Tab-separated table of C-alpha atoms in Angstrom:
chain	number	residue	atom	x	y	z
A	527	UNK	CA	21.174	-1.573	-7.258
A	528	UNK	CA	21.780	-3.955	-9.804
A	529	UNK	CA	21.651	-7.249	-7.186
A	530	UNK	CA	18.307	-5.792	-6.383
A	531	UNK	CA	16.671	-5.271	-9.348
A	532	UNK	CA	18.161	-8.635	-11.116
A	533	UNK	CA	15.760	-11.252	-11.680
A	534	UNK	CA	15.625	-14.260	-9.092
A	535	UNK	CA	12.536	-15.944	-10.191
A	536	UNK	CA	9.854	-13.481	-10.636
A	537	UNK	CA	11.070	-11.974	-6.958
A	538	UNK	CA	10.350	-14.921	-4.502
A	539	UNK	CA	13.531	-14.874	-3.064
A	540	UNK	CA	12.165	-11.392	-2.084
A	541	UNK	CA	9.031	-12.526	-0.645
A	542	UNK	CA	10.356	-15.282	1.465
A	543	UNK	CA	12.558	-12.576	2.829
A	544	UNK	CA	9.366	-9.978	3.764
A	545	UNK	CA	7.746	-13.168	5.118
A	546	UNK	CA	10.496	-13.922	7.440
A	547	UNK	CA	10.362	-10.478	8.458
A	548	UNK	CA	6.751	-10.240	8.697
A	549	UNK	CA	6.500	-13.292	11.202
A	550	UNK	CA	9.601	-12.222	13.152
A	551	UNK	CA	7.559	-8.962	13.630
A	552	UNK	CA	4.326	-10.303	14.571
A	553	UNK	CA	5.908	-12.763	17.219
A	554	UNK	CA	7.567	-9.504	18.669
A	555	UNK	CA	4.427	-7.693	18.895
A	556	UNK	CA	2.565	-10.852	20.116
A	557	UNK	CA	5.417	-10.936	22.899
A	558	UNK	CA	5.194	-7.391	23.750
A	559	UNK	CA	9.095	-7.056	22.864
A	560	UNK	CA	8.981	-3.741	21.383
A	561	UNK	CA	12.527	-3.237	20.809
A	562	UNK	CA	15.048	-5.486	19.927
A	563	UNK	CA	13.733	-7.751	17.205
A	564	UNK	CA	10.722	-5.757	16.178
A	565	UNK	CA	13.602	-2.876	15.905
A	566	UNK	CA	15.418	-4.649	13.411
A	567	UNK	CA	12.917	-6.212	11.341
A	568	UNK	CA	9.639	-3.779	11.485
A	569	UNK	CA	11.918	-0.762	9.196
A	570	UNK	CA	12.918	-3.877	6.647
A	571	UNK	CA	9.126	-5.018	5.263
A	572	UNK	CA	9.046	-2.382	3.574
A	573	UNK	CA	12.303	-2.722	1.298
A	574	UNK	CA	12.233	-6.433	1.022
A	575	UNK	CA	8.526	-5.449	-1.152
A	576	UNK	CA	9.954	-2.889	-2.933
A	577	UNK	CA	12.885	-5.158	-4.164
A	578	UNK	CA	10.431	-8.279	-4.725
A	579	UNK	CA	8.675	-5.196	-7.007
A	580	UNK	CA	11.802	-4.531	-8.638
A	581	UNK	CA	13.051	-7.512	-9.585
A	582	UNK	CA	9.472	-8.674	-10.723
A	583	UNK	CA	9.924	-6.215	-12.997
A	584	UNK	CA	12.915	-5.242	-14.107
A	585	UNK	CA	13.046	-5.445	-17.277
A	586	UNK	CA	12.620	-2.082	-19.896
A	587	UNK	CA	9.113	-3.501	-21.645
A	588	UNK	CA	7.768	-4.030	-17.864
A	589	UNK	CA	9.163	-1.429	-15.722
A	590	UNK	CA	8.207	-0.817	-11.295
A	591	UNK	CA	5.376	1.197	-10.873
A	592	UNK	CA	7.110	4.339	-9.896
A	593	UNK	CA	3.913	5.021	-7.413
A	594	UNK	CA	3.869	1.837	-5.778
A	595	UNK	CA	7.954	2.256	-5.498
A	596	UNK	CA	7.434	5.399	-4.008
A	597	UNK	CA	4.451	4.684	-1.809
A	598	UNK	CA	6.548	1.921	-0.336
A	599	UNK	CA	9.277	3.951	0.430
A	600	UNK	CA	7.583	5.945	2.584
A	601	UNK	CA	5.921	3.670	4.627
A	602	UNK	CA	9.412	2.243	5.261
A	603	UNK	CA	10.001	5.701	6.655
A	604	UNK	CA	7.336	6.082	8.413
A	605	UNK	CA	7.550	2.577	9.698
A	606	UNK	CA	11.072	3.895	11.439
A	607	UNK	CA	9.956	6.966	12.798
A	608	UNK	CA	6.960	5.031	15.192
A	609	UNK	CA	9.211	3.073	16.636
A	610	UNK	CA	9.343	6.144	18.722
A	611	UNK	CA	6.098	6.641	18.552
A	612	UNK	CA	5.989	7.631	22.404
A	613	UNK	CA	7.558	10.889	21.306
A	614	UNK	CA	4.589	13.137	19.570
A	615	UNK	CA	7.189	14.318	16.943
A	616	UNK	CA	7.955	10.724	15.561
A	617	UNK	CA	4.575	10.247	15.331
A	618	UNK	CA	4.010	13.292	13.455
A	619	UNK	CA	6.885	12.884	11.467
A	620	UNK	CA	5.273	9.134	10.896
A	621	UNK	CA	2.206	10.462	9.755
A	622	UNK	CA	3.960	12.381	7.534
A	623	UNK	CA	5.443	9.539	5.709
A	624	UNK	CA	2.357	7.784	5.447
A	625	UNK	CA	0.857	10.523	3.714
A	626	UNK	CA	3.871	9.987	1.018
A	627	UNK	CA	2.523	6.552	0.511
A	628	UNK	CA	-1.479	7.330	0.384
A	629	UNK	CA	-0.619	9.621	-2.044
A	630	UNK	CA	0.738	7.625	-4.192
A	631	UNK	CA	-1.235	4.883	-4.022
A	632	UNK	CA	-4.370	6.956	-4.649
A	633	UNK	CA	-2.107	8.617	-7.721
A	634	UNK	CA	-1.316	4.773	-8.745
A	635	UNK	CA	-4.744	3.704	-9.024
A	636	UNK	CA	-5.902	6.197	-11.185
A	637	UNK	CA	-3.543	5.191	-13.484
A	638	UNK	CA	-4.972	1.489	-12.975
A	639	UNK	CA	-8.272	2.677	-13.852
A	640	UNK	CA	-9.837	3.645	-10.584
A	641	UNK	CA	-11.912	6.323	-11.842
A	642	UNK	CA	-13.893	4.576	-14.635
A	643	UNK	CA	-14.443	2.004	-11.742
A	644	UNK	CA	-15.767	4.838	-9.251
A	645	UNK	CA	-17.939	6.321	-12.107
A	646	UNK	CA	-19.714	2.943	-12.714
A	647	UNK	CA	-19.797	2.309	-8.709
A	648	UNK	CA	-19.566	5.655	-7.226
A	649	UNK	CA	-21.867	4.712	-3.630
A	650	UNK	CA	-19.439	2.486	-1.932
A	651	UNK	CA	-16.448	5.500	-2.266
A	652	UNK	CA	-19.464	7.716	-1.015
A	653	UNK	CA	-19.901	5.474	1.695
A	654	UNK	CA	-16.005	5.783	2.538
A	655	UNK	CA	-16.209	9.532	3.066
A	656	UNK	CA	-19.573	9.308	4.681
A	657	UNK	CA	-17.043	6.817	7.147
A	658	UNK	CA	-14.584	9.314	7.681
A	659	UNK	CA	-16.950	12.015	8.571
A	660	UNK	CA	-18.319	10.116	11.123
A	661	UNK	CA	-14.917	8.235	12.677
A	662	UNK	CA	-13.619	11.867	13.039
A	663	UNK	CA	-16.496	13.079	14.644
A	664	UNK	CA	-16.514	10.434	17.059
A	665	UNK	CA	-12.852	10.720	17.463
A	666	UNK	CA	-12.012	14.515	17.420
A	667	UNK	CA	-13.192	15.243	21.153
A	668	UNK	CA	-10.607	12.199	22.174
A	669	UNK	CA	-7.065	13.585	20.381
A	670	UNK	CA	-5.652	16.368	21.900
A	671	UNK	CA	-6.358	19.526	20.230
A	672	UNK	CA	-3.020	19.816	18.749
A	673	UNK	CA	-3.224	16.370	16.951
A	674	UNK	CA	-6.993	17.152	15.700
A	675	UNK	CA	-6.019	18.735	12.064
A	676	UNK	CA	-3.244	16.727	11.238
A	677	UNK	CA	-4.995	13.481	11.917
A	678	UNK	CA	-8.022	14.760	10.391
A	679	UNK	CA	-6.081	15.626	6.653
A	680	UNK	CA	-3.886	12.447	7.390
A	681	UNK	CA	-7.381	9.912	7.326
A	682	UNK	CA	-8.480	11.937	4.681
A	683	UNK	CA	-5.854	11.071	2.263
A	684	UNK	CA	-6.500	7.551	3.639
A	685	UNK	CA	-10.530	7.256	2.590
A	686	UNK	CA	-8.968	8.882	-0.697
A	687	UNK	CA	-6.705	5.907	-1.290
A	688	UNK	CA	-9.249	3.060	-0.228
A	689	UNK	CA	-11.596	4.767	-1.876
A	690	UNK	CA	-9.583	4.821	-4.929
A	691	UNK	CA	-8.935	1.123	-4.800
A	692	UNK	CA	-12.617	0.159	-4.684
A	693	UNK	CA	-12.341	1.308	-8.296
A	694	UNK	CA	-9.684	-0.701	-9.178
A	695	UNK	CA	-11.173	-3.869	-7.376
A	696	UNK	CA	-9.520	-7.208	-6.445
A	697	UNK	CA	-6.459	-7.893	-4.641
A	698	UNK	CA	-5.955	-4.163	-4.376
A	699	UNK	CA	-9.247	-3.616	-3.185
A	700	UNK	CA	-9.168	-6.091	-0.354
A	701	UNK	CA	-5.213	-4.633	0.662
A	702	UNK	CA	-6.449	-0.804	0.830
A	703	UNK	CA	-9.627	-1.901	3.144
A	704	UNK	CA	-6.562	-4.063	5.431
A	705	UNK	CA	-4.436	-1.159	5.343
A	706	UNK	CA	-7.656	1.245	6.111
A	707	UNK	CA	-8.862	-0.898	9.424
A	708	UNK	CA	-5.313	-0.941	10.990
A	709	UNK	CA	-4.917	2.808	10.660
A	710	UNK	CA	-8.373	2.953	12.084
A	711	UNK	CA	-7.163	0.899	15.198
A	712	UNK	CA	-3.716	3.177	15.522
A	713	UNK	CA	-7.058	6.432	15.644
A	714	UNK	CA	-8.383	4.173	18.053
A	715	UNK	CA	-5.590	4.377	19.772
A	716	UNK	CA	-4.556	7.769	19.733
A	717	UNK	CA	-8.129	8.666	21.121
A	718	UNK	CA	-7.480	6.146	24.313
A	719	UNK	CA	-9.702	3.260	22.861
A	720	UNK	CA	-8.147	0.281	23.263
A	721	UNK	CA	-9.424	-3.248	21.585
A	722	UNK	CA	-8.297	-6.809	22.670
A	723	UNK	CA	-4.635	-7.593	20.735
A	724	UNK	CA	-4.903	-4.116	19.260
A	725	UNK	CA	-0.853	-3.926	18.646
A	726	UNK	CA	-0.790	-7.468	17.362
A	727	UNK	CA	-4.281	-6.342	15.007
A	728	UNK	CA	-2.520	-3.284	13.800
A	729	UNK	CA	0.633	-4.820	12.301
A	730	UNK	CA	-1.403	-7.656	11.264
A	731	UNK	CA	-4.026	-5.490	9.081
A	732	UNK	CA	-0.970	-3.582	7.704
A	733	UNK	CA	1.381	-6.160	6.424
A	734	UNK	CA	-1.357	-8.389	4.972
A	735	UNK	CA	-2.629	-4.833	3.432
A	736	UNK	CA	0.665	-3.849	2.303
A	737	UNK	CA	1.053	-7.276	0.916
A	738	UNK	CA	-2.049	-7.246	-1.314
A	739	UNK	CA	-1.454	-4.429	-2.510
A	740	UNK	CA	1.700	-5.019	-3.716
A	741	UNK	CA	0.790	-8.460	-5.025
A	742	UNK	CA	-2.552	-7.377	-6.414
A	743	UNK	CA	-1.134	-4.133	-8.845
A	744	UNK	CA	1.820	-5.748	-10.095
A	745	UNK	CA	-0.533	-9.216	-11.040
A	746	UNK	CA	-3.059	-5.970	-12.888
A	747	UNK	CA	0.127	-4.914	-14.835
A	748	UNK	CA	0.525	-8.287	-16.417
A	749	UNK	CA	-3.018	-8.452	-17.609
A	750	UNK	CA	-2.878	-7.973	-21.391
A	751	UNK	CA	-4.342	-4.843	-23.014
A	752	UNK	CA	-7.101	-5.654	-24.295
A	753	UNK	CA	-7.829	-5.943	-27.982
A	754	UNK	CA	-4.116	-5.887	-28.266
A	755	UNK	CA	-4.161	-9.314	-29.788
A	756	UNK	CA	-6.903	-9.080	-32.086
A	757	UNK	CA	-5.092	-6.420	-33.445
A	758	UNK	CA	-2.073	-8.343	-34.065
A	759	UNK	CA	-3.843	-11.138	-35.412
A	760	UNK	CA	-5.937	-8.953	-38.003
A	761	UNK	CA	-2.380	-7.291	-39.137
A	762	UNK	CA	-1.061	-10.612	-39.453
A	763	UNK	CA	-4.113	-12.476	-41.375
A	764	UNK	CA	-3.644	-8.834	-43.647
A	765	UNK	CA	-0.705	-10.437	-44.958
A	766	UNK	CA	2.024	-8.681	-42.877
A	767	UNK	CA	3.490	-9.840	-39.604
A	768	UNK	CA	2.376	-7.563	-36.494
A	769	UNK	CA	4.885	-4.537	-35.907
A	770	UNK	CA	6.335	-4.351	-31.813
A	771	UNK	CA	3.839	-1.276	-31.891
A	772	UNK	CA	1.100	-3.857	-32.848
A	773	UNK	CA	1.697	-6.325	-30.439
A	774	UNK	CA	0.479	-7.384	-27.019
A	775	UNK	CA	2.042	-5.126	-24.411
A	776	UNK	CA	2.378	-5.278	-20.657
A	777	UNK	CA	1.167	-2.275	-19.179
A	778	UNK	CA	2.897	-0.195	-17.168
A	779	UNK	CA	2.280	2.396	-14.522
């Protein structure tokens, strides 16, 4: 734990390591070697984020994001379990894991500020259940019956997390809609639709979502509060230096 969390230059050593991964698993796909390489590297995206994460911020001022941790940890989970995806109880159990991480991504973003962004711009997030209504009704007759529900409740807590992230906007924004489109094509999939380079589209969507994500909330972290530092420079000009309560803070989630 602590060779992961120690600082190697704000985590790139970390990066280069989930980018290796990324193309070694893309170049599987593209090959249509589903086992092997793809075995080894598609369950290890997921950690080499969550220690760029952690040694981004390790320090006790700028703690990890406990939901983006989290979140993360689950879709390495999940990531394992549909490898086997041929069996319905890995996918289930995949599912499953992926629910971990919409959850608390949607549970993240709140923190980030999602809902005053949703109250000032509430139609787009109306527009992303208005989506879901309609992919599942298109879908539903497609699935067998016994896959119906949990598919249903699992997309669900999907259009809650990209819906979520159009209120916090940006980087995060642009990841959730990523992550949203490839689990659209897996639906796709399920249902017996198939697209040109679907398998190859899939991981695509989800590491560059994953990525943004990951890059895009820790880069909202370091913003300064603000009015933090006009409140340390009014203490100051007062004739007393700004307290550690005064001064500029990172936030953390």
């Amino acid at each position: 734990m602590a060779r992961t969390t120690r600082p190697d230059g704000s985590g790139r050593g970390s990066l280069v390591a989930f980018g290796a991964l990324a193309a070694a698993d893309l170049a599987a796909v593209a090959g249509d070697r589903t086992r092997g390489v793809r075995r080894a590297a598609k369950p290890l995206l997921m950690p080499a984020l969550a220690s760029y994460v952690l040694r981004r911020r390790a320090g006790e001022r700028t703690p990890a994001p406990a939901p983006l941790v989290a979140g993360l940890a689950c879709a390495a989970a999940g990531d394992t379990a549909l490898l086997f995806d041929e069996h319905e109880p890995a996918f289930l159990l995949g599912m499953a894991a992926f629910l971990g991480t919409q959850a608390g991504y949607t549970a993240g973003y709140v923190r980030l500020g999602a809902l005053r962004g949703l109250r000032r711009r509430p139609w787009p997030a109306v527009g992303c259940l208005a989506g879901w209504a309609a992919v599942n009704a298109a879908l539903a007759p497609s699935l067998e019956k016994r896959l119906r529900l949990p598919v249903a409740g699992y997309s669900l807590a999907l259009t809650a997390m990209g819906a979520a992230a159009l209120g916090v906007g940006g980087r995060v924004a642009a990841g959730a809609a990523a992550f949203v489109g490839s689990d659209l094509l897996i639906g796709l999939q399920a249902a017996g639709r198939r697209v040109p380079s679907q398998e190859l589209l899939i991981m695509a969507g989800y590491i560059l979502g994953q990525y943004l994500i990951t890059t895009g909330w820790l880069d909202r972290l370091d913003e300064p509060v603000p009015g933090a530092g006009r409140e340390a420079d009014t203490r100051a000009g007062a004739g007393g230096a700004p307290s550690e309560r005064s001064a500029p803070r990172l936030r953390a989630v």
